[in-house]
Short mmCIF file of C-alpha atoms in Angstrom, two decimals:
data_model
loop_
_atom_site.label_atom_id
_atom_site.label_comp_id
_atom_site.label_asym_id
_atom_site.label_seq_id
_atom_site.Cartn_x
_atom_site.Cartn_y
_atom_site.Cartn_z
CA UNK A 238 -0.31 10.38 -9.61
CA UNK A 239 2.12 10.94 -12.21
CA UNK A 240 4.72 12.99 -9.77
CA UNK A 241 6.16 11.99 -6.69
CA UNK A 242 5.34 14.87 -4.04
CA UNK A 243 7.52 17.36 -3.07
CA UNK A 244 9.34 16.30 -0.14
CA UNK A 245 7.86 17.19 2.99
CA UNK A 246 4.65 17.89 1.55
CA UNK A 247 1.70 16.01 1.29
CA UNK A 248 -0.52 14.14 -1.05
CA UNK A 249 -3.82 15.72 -1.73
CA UNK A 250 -6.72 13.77 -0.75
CA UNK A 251 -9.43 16.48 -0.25
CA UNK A 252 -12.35 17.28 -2.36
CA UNK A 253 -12.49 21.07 -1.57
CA UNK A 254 -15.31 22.29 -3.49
CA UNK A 255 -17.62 19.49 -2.26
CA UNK A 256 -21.15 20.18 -0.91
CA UNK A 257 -23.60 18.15 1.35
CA UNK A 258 -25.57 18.01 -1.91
CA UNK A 259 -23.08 16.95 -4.56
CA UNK A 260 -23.57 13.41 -5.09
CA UNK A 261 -21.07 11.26 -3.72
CA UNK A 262 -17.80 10.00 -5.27
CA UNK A 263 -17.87 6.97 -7.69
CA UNK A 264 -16.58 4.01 -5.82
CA UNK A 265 -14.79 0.98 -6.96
CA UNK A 266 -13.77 1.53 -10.15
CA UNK A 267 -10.26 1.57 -11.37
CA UNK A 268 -9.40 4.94 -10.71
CA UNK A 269 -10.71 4.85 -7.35
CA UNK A 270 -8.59 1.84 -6.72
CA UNK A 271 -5.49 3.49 -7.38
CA UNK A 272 -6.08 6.48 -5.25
CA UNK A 273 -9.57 6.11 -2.68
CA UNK A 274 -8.17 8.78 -0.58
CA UNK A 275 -9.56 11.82 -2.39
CA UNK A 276 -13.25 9.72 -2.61
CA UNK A 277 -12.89 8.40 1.31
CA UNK A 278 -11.99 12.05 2.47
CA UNK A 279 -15.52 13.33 0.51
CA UNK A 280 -17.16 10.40 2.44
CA UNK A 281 -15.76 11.21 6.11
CA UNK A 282 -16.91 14.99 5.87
CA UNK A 283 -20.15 14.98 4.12
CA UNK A 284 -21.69 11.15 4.72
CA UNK A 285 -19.25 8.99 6.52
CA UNK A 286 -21.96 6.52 7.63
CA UNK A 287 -22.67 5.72 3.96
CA UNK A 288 -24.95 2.95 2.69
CA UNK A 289 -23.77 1.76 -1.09
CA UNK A 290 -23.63 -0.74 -3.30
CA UNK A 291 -20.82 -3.03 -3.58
CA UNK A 292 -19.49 -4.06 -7.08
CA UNK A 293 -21.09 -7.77 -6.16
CA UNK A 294 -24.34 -6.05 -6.05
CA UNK A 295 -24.18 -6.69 -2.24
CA UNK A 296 -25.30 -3.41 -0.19
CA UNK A 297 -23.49 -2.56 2.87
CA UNK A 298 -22.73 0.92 5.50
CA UNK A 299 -19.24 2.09 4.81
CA UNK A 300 -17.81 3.73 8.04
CA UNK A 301 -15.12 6.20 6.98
CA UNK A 302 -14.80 8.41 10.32
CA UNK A 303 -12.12 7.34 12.92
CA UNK A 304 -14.54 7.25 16.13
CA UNK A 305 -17.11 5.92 14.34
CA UNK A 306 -14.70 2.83 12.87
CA UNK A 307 -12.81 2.59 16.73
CA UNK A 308 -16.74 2.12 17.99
CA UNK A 309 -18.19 -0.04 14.87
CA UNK A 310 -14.79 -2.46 15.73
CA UNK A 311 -15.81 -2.97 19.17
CA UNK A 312 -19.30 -2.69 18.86
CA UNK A 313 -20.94 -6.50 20.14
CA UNK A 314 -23.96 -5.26 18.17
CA UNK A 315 -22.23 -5.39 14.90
CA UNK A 316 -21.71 -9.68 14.71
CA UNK A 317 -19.43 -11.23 12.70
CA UNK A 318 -21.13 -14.24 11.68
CA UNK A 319 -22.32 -14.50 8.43
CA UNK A 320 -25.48 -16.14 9.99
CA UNK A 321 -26.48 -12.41 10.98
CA UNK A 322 -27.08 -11.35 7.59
CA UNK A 323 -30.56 -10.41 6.43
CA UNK A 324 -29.25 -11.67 3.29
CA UNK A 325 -31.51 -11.94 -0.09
CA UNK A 326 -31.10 -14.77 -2.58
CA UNK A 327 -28.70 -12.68 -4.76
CA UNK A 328 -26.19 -11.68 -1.79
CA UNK A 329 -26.13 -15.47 -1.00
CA UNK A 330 -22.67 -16.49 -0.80
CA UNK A 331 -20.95 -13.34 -1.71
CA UNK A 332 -19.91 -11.76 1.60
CA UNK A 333 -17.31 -13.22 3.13
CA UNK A 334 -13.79 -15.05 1.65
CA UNK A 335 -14.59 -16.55 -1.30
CA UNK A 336 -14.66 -20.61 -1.07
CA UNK A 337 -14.87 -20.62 2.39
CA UNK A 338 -18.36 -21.21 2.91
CA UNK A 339 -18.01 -24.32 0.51
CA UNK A 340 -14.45 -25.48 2.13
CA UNK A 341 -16.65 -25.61 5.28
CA UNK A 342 -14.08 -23.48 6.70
CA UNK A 343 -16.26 -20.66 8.37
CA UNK A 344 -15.36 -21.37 12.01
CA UNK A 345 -12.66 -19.37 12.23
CA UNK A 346 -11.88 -15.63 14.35
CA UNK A 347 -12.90 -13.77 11.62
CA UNK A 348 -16.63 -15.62 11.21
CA UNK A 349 -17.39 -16.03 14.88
CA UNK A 350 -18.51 -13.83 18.09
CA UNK A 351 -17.90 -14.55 22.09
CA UNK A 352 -18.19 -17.23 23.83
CA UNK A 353 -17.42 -18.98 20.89
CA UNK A 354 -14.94 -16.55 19.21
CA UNK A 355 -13.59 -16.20 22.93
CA UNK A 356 -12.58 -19.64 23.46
CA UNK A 357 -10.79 -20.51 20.00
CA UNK A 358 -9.11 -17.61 20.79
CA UNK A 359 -7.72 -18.36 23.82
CA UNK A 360 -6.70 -21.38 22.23
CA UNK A 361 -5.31 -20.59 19.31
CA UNK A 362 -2.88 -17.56 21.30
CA UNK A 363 -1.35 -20.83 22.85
CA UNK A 364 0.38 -21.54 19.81
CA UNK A 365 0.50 -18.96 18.45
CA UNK A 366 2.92 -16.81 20.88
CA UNK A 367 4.91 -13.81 20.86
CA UNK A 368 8.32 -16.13 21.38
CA UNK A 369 7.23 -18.43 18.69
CA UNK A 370 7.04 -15.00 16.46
CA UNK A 371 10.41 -13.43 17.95
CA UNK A 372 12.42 -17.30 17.31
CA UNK A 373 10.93 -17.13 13.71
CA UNK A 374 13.21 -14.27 13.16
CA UNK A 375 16.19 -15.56 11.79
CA UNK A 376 14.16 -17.62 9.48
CA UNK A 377 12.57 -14.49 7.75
CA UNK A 378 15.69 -12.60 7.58
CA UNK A 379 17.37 -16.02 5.89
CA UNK A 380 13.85 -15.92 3.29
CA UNK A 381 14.26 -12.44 2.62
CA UNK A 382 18.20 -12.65 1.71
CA UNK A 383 17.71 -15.71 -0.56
CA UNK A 384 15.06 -13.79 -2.17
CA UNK A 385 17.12 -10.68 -2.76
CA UNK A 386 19.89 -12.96 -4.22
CA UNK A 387 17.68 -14.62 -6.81
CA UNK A 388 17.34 -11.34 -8.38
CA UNK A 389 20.28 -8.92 -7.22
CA UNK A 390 22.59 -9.53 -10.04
CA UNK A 391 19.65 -8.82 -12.46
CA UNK A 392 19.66 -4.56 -12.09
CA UNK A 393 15.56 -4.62 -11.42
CA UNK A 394 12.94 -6.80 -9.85
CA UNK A 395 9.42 -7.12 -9.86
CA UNK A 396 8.88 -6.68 -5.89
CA UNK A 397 5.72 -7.89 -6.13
CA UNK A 398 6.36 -11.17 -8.03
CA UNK A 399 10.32 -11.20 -6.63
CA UNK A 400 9.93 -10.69 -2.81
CA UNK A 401 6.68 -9.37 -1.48
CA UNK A 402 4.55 -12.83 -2.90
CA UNK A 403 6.83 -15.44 -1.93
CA UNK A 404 8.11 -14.61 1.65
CA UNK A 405 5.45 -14.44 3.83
CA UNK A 406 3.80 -17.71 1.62
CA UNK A 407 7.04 -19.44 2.69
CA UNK A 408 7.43 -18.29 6.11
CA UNK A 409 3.53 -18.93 7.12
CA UNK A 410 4.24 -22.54 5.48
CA UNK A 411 7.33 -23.05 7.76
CA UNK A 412 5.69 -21.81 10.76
CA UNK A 413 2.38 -23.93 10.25
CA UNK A 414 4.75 -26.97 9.50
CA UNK A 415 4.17 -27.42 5.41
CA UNK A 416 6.66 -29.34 4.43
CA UNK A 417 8.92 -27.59 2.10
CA UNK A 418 8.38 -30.24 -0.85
CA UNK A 419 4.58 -28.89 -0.69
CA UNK A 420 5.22 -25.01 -0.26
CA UNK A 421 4.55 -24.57 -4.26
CA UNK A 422 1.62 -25.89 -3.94
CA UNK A 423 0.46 -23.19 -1.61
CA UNK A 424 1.86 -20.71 -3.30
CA UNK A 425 -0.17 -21.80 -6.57
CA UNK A 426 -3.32 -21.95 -4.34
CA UNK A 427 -2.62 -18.31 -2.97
CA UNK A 428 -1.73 -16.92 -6.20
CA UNK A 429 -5.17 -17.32 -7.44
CA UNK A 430 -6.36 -16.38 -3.74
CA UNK A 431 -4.56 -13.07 -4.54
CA UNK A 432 -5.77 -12.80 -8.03
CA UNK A 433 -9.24 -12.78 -6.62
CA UNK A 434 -10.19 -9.11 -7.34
CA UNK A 435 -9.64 -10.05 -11.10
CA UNK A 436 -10.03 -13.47 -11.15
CA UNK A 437 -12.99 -15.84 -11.43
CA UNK A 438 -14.64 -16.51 -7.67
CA UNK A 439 -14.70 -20.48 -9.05
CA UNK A 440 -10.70 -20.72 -9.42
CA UNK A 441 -10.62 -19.04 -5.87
CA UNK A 442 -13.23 -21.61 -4.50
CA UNK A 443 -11.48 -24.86 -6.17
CA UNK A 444 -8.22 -23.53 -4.65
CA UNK A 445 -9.82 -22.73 -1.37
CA UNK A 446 -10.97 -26.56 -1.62
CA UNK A 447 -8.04 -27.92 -2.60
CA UNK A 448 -5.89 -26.16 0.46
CA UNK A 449 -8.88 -27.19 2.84
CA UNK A 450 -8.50 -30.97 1.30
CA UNK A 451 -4.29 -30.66 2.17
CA UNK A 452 -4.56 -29.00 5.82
CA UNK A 453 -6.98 -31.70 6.48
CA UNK A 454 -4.60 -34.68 5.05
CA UNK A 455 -1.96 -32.60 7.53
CA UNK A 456 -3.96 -32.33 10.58
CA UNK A 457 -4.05 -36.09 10.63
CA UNK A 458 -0.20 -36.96 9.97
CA UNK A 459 0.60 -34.49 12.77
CA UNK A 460 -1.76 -35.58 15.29
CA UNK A 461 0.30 -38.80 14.76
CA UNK A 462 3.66 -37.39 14.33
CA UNK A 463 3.58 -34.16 15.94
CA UNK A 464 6.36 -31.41 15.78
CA UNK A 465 7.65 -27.73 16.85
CA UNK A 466 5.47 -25.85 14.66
CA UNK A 467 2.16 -24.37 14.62
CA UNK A 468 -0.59 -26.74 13.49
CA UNK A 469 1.31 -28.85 15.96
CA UNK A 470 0.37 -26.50 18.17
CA UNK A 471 -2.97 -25.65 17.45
CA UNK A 472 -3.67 -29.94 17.93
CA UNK A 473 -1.88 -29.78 21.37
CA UNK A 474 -3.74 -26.22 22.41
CA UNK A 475 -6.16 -27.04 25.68
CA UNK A 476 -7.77 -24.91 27.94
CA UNK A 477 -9.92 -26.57 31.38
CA UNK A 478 -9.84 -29.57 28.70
CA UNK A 479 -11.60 -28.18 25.34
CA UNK A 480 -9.27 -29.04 22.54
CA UNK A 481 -9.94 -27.58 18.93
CA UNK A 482 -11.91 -29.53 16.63
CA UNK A 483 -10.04 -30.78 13.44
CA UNK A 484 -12.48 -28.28 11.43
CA UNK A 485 -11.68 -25.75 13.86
CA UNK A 486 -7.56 -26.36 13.19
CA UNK A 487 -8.38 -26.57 9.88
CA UNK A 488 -10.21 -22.96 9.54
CA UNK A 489 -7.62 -21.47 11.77
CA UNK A 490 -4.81 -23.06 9.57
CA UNK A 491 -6.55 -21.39 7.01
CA UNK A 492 -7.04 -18.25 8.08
CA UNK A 493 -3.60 -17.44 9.14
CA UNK A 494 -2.63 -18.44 5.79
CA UNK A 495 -5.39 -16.22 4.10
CA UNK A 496 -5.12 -13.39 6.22
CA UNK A 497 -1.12 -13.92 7.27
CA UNK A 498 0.06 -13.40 3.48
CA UNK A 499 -1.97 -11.05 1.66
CA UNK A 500 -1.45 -8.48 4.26
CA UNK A 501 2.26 -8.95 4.18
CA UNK A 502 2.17 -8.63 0.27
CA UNK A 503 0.61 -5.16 0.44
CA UNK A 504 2.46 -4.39 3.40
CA UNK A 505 5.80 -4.82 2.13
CA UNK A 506 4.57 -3.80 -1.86
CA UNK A 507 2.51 -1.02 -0.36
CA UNK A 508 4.98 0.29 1.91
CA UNK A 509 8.37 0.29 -0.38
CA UNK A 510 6.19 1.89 -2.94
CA UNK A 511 5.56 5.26 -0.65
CA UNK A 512 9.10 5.42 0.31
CA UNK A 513 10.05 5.29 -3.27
CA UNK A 514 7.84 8.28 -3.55
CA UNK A 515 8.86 10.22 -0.41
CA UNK A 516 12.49 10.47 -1.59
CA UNK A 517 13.27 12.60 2.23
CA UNK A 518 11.66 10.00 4.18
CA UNK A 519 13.25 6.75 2.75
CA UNK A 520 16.93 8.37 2.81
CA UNK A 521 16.20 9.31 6.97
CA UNK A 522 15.03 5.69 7.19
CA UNK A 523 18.02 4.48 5.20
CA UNK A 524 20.45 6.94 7.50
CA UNK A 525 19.21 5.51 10.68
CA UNK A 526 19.57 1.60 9.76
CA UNK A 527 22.94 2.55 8.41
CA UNK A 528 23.57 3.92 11.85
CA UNK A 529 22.44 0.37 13.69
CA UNK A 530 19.31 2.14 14.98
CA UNK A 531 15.89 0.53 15.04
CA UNK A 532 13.86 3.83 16.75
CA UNK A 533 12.95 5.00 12.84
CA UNK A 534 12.23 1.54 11.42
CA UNK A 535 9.56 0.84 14.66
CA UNK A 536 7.91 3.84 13.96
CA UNK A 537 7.95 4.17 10.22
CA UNK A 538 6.24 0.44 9.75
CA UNK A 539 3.34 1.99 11.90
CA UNK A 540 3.03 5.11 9.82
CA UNK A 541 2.94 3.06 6.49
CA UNK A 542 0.51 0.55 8.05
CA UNK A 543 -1.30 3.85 8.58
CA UNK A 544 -0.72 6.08 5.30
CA UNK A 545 -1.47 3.03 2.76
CA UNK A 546 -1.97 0.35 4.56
CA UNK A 547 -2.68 -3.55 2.96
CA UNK A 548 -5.92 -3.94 4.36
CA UNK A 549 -8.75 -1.02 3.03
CA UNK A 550 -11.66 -2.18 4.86
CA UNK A 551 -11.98 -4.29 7.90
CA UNK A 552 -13.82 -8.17 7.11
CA UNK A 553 -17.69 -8.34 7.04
CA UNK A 554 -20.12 -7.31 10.02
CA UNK A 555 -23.71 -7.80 10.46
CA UNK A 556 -26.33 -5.73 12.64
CA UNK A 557 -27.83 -8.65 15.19
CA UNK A 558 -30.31 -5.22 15.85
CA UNK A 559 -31.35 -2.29 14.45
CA UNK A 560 -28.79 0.94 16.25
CA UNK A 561 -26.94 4.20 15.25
CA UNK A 562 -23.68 4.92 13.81
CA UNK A 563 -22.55 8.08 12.79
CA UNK A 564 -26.12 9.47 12.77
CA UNK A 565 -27.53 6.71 10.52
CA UNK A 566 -29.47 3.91 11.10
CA UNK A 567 -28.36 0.23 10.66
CA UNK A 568 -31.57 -1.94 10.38
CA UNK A 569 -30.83 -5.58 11.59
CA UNK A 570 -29.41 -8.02 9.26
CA UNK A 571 -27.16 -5.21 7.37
CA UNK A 572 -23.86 -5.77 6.29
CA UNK A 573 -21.28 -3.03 7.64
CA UNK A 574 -17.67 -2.59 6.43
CA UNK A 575 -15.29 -0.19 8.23
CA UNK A 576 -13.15 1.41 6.20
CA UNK A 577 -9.83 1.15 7.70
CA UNK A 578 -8.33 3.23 5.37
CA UNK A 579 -10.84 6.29 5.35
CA UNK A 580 -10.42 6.03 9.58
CA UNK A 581 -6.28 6.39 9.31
CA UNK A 582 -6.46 9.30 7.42
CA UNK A 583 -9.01 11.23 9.61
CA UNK A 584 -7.75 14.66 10.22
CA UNK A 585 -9.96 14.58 13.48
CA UNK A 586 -7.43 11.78 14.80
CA UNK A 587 -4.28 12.23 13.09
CA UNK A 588 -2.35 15.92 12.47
CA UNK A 589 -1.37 16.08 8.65
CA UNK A 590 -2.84 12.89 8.00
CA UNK A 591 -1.85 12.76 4.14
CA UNK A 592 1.85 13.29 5.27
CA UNK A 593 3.99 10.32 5.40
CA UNK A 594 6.37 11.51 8.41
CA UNK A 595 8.24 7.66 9.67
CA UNK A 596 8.74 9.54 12.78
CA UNK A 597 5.29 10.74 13.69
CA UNK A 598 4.59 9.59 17.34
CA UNK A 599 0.84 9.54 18.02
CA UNK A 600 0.25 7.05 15.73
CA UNK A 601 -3.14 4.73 17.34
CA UNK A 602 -3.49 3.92 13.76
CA UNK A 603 -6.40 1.08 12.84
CA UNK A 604 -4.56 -0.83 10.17
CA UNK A 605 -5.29 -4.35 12.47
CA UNK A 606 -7.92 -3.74 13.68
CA UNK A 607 -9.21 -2.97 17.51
CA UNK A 608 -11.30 -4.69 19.86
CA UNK A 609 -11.26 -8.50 20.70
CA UNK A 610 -10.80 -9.30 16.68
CA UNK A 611 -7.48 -7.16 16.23
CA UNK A 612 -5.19 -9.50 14.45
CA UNK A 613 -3.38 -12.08 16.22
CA UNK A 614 -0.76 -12.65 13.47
CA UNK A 615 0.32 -8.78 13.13
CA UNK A 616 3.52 -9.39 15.01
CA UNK A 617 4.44 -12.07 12.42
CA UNK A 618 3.56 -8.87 9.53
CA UNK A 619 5.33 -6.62 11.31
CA UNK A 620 8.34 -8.94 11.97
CA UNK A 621 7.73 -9.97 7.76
CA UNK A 622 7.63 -6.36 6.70
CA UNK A 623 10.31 -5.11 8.73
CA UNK A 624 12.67 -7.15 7.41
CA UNK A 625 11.63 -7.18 4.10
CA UNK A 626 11.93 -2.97 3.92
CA UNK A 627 15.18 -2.62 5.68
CA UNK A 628 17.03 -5.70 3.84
CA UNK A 629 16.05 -4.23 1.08
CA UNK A 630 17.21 -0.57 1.78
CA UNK A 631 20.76 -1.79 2.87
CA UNK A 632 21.24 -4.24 0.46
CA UNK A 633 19.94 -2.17 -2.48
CA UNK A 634 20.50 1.01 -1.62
CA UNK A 635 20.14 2.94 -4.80
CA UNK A 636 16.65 0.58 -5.38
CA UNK A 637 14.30 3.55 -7.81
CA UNK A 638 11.01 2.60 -9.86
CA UNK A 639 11.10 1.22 -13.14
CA UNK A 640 7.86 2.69 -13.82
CA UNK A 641 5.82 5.70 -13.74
CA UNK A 642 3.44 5.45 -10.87
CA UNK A 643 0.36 6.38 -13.07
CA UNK A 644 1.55 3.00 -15.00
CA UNK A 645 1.21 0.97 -11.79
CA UNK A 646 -1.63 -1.05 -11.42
CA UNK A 647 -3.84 -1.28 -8.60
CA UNK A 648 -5.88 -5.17 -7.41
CA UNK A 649 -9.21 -4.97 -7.60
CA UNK A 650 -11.14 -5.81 -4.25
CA UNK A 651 -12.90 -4.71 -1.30
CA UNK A 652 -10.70 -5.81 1.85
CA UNK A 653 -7.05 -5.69 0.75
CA UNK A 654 -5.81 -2.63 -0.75
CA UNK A 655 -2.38 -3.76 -2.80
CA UNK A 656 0.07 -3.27 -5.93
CA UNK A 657 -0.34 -6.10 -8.71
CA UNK A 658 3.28 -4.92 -9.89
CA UNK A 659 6.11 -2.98 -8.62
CA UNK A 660 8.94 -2.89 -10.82
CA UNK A 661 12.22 -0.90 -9.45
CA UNK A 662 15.70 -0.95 -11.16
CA UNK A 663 19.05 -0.65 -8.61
CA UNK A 664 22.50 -1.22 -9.52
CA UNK A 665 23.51 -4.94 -10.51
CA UNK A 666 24.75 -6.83 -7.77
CA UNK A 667 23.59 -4.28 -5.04
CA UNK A 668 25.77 -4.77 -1.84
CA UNK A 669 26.78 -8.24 -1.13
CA UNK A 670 27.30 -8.52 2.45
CA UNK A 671 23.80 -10.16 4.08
CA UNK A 672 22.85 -8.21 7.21
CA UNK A 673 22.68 -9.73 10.19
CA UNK A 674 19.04 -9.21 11.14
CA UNK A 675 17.16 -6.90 12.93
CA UNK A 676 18.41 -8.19 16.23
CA UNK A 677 21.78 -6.11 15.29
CA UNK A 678 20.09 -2.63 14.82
#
């Protein structure tokens, strides 16, 4: 990973001299973290039903194939309650988000199958709306321009720490209804959330504690003083009379929180960091938002949700009985991860899948999921990300990394696949002039 590919080519991830009977990749380590492809395209053609063991000690099917991932997601066999799992003493309480189990914050759309999973749904889509998303608009383009100036007249940035981090923690806060004198707090509590892959599971639990202890504290002050934002709206939600629970506002609080930032992190890190490094592609992008058009910006977000996207595997599922994926067979109880990332790059499904092309049309990618647990708050990321890439390409339009890429630093995890750093260096002072939003393009 030391050189950027030559434009218009692609970046190997092939292990061409691999037989059914060479033993498989080594997974999770550090090297694997900074570039799965090559191991997940070894998985897809020789075992891509493959049962392993996670670095938690945890053991678990990793689907890598595209139709088998597109069935696993869908598939009302594979549950995702945690209750499912034919756990032994030493998996206890290591599947899952860390703290949550503790928190008692489990009841949530990630933890839960129909009718149950069905109805909070349905609920929670009342507040949480496409309008409410497209009216949010003006307040991540303001985020992302105030970010950009605390930095611009500085020559380079950490895009991570600078930009990536703190808007969508700010922008989920405003849409929930945080008040702003309490947004540092939450983004202390998500910073060690975050940190997770290299951090101490007991500073993620006490922070996981300490947000469910605030949300809680909120819940109540806006049942009494409600407002026009989303917790709000999750209190007011009713359908033929059922009303969430306050545990139930508070897990779903939580989850968009948990699930609505780090994705937009690697999203926006993630996705700068391949245009950076597909020199051809970023200056077409940059051309057609200098232009006013949007046509290369709706696409392109899909094909980097798809190329590198900021979620690797898809959360936990259990077997509620024994079946047969990919040609293997899941015994009941087993814990099965699809590998989002593995499925996008398919070559079955997608034509040059280790091409980055911003224009590419057929693009069904998984990167949020499919089924009845595809993510509700995606609009928000793609709104978030969006924003975030082409403010940044306008405003700093000569933005290059400050870093060899073979210096960058991969997180450590299972589920979220994302930078820990991204320094770039542009000229001081960039262009001054704020754009107007997307709504102009």
């Amino acid at each position: 990973m030391n050189d950027s590919p030559a434009p218009g080519t692609s970046e190997p991830s092939a292990c061409p001299h691999a037989t059914p009977d060479e033993a498989a990749p080594e997974l999770f380590t550090w090297e694997f973290a900074t570039d799965p492809y090559p191991a997940y395209a070894w998985l897809r053609e020789h075992r891509p039903v493959h049962r392993t063991a996670l670095p938690s000690g945890v053991e678990a099917w990793l689907v890598t194939r595209y139709g088998d991932a597109k069935q696993a997601l869908a598939d009302a066999r594979l549950s995702k309650n945690p209750a499912n799992h034919a756990e032994s003493p030493h998996a206890k309480g290591k599947t899952g988000i860390p703290g949550e189990r503790k928190a008692e914050l489990m009841t949530h759309l990630l933890n839960i199958d129909p009718p149950d999973h069905t109805r909070l749904r349905r609920l929670v889509s009342k507040a949480f709306t496409p309008r409410r998303v497209a009216e949010f608009a003006p307040r991540v383009q303001e985020l992302t321009d105030r970010l950009i100036d605390g930095f611009i007249e500085d020559g380079k940035a950490d895009l991570i720490h600078d930009l990536a981090f703190p808007l969508p923690i700010y922008a989920i806060c405003d849409l929930l209804g945080v008040p702003r004198e309490d947004q540092d707090d939450f983004r202390d509590w998500a910073g060690m959330m975050i940190r997770h892959g290299g951090g101490p599971r007991g500073g993620v639990a006490r922070s996981v504690k300490k947000m469910r202890g605030y949300l809680a504290e909120l819940i109540h002050r806006k049942r009494e003083d409600p407002g026009d934002d989303l917790i709000s709206g999750l209190i007011r939600a009713s359908d033929h009379g059922e009303h969430l629970t306050e545990n139930e506002a508070a897990a779903m609080a939580f989850i968009l929180l948990f699930a609505g930032f780090e994705t937009t992190v690697n999203l926006i890190g993630n996705g700068m960091y391949a245009l950076l490094r597909h020199p051809e592609q970023r200056a077409a992008l940059q051309a057609s938002l200098n232009a006013g058009e949007s046509a290369l910006l709706t696409t392109g977000i899909e094909e980097l949700l798809r190329f590198d996207g900021p979620v690797e595997m898809a959360t936990w599922r259990y077997a509620t009985e024994a079946l047969t994926l990919g040609g293997e067979e899941i015994a009941a109880g087993d814990p099965v991860l699809v590998v989002l990332a593995a499925a996008d790059r398919d070559p079955e499904r997608f034509t040059d899948p280790d091409t980055l092309d911003l224009a590419r049309r057929d693009n069904q990618h998984l990167g949020y999921g499919h089924g009845i647990h595809y993510c509700l708050g995606a609009p928000l990321a793609r709104l978030e990300g969006q924003t975030a890439l082409a403010t940044l390409l306008r405003r700093l339009p000569d933005l290059r990394l400050a870093e060899e890429p073979a210096d960058l630093r991969w997180r450590g995890g299972l589920i979220m696949r994302g930078l820990r750093t991204l320094p770039v260096a542009f000229e001081s002072g960039g262009r001054s002039e704020k754009s107007d939003g997307l709504s102009t393009l």
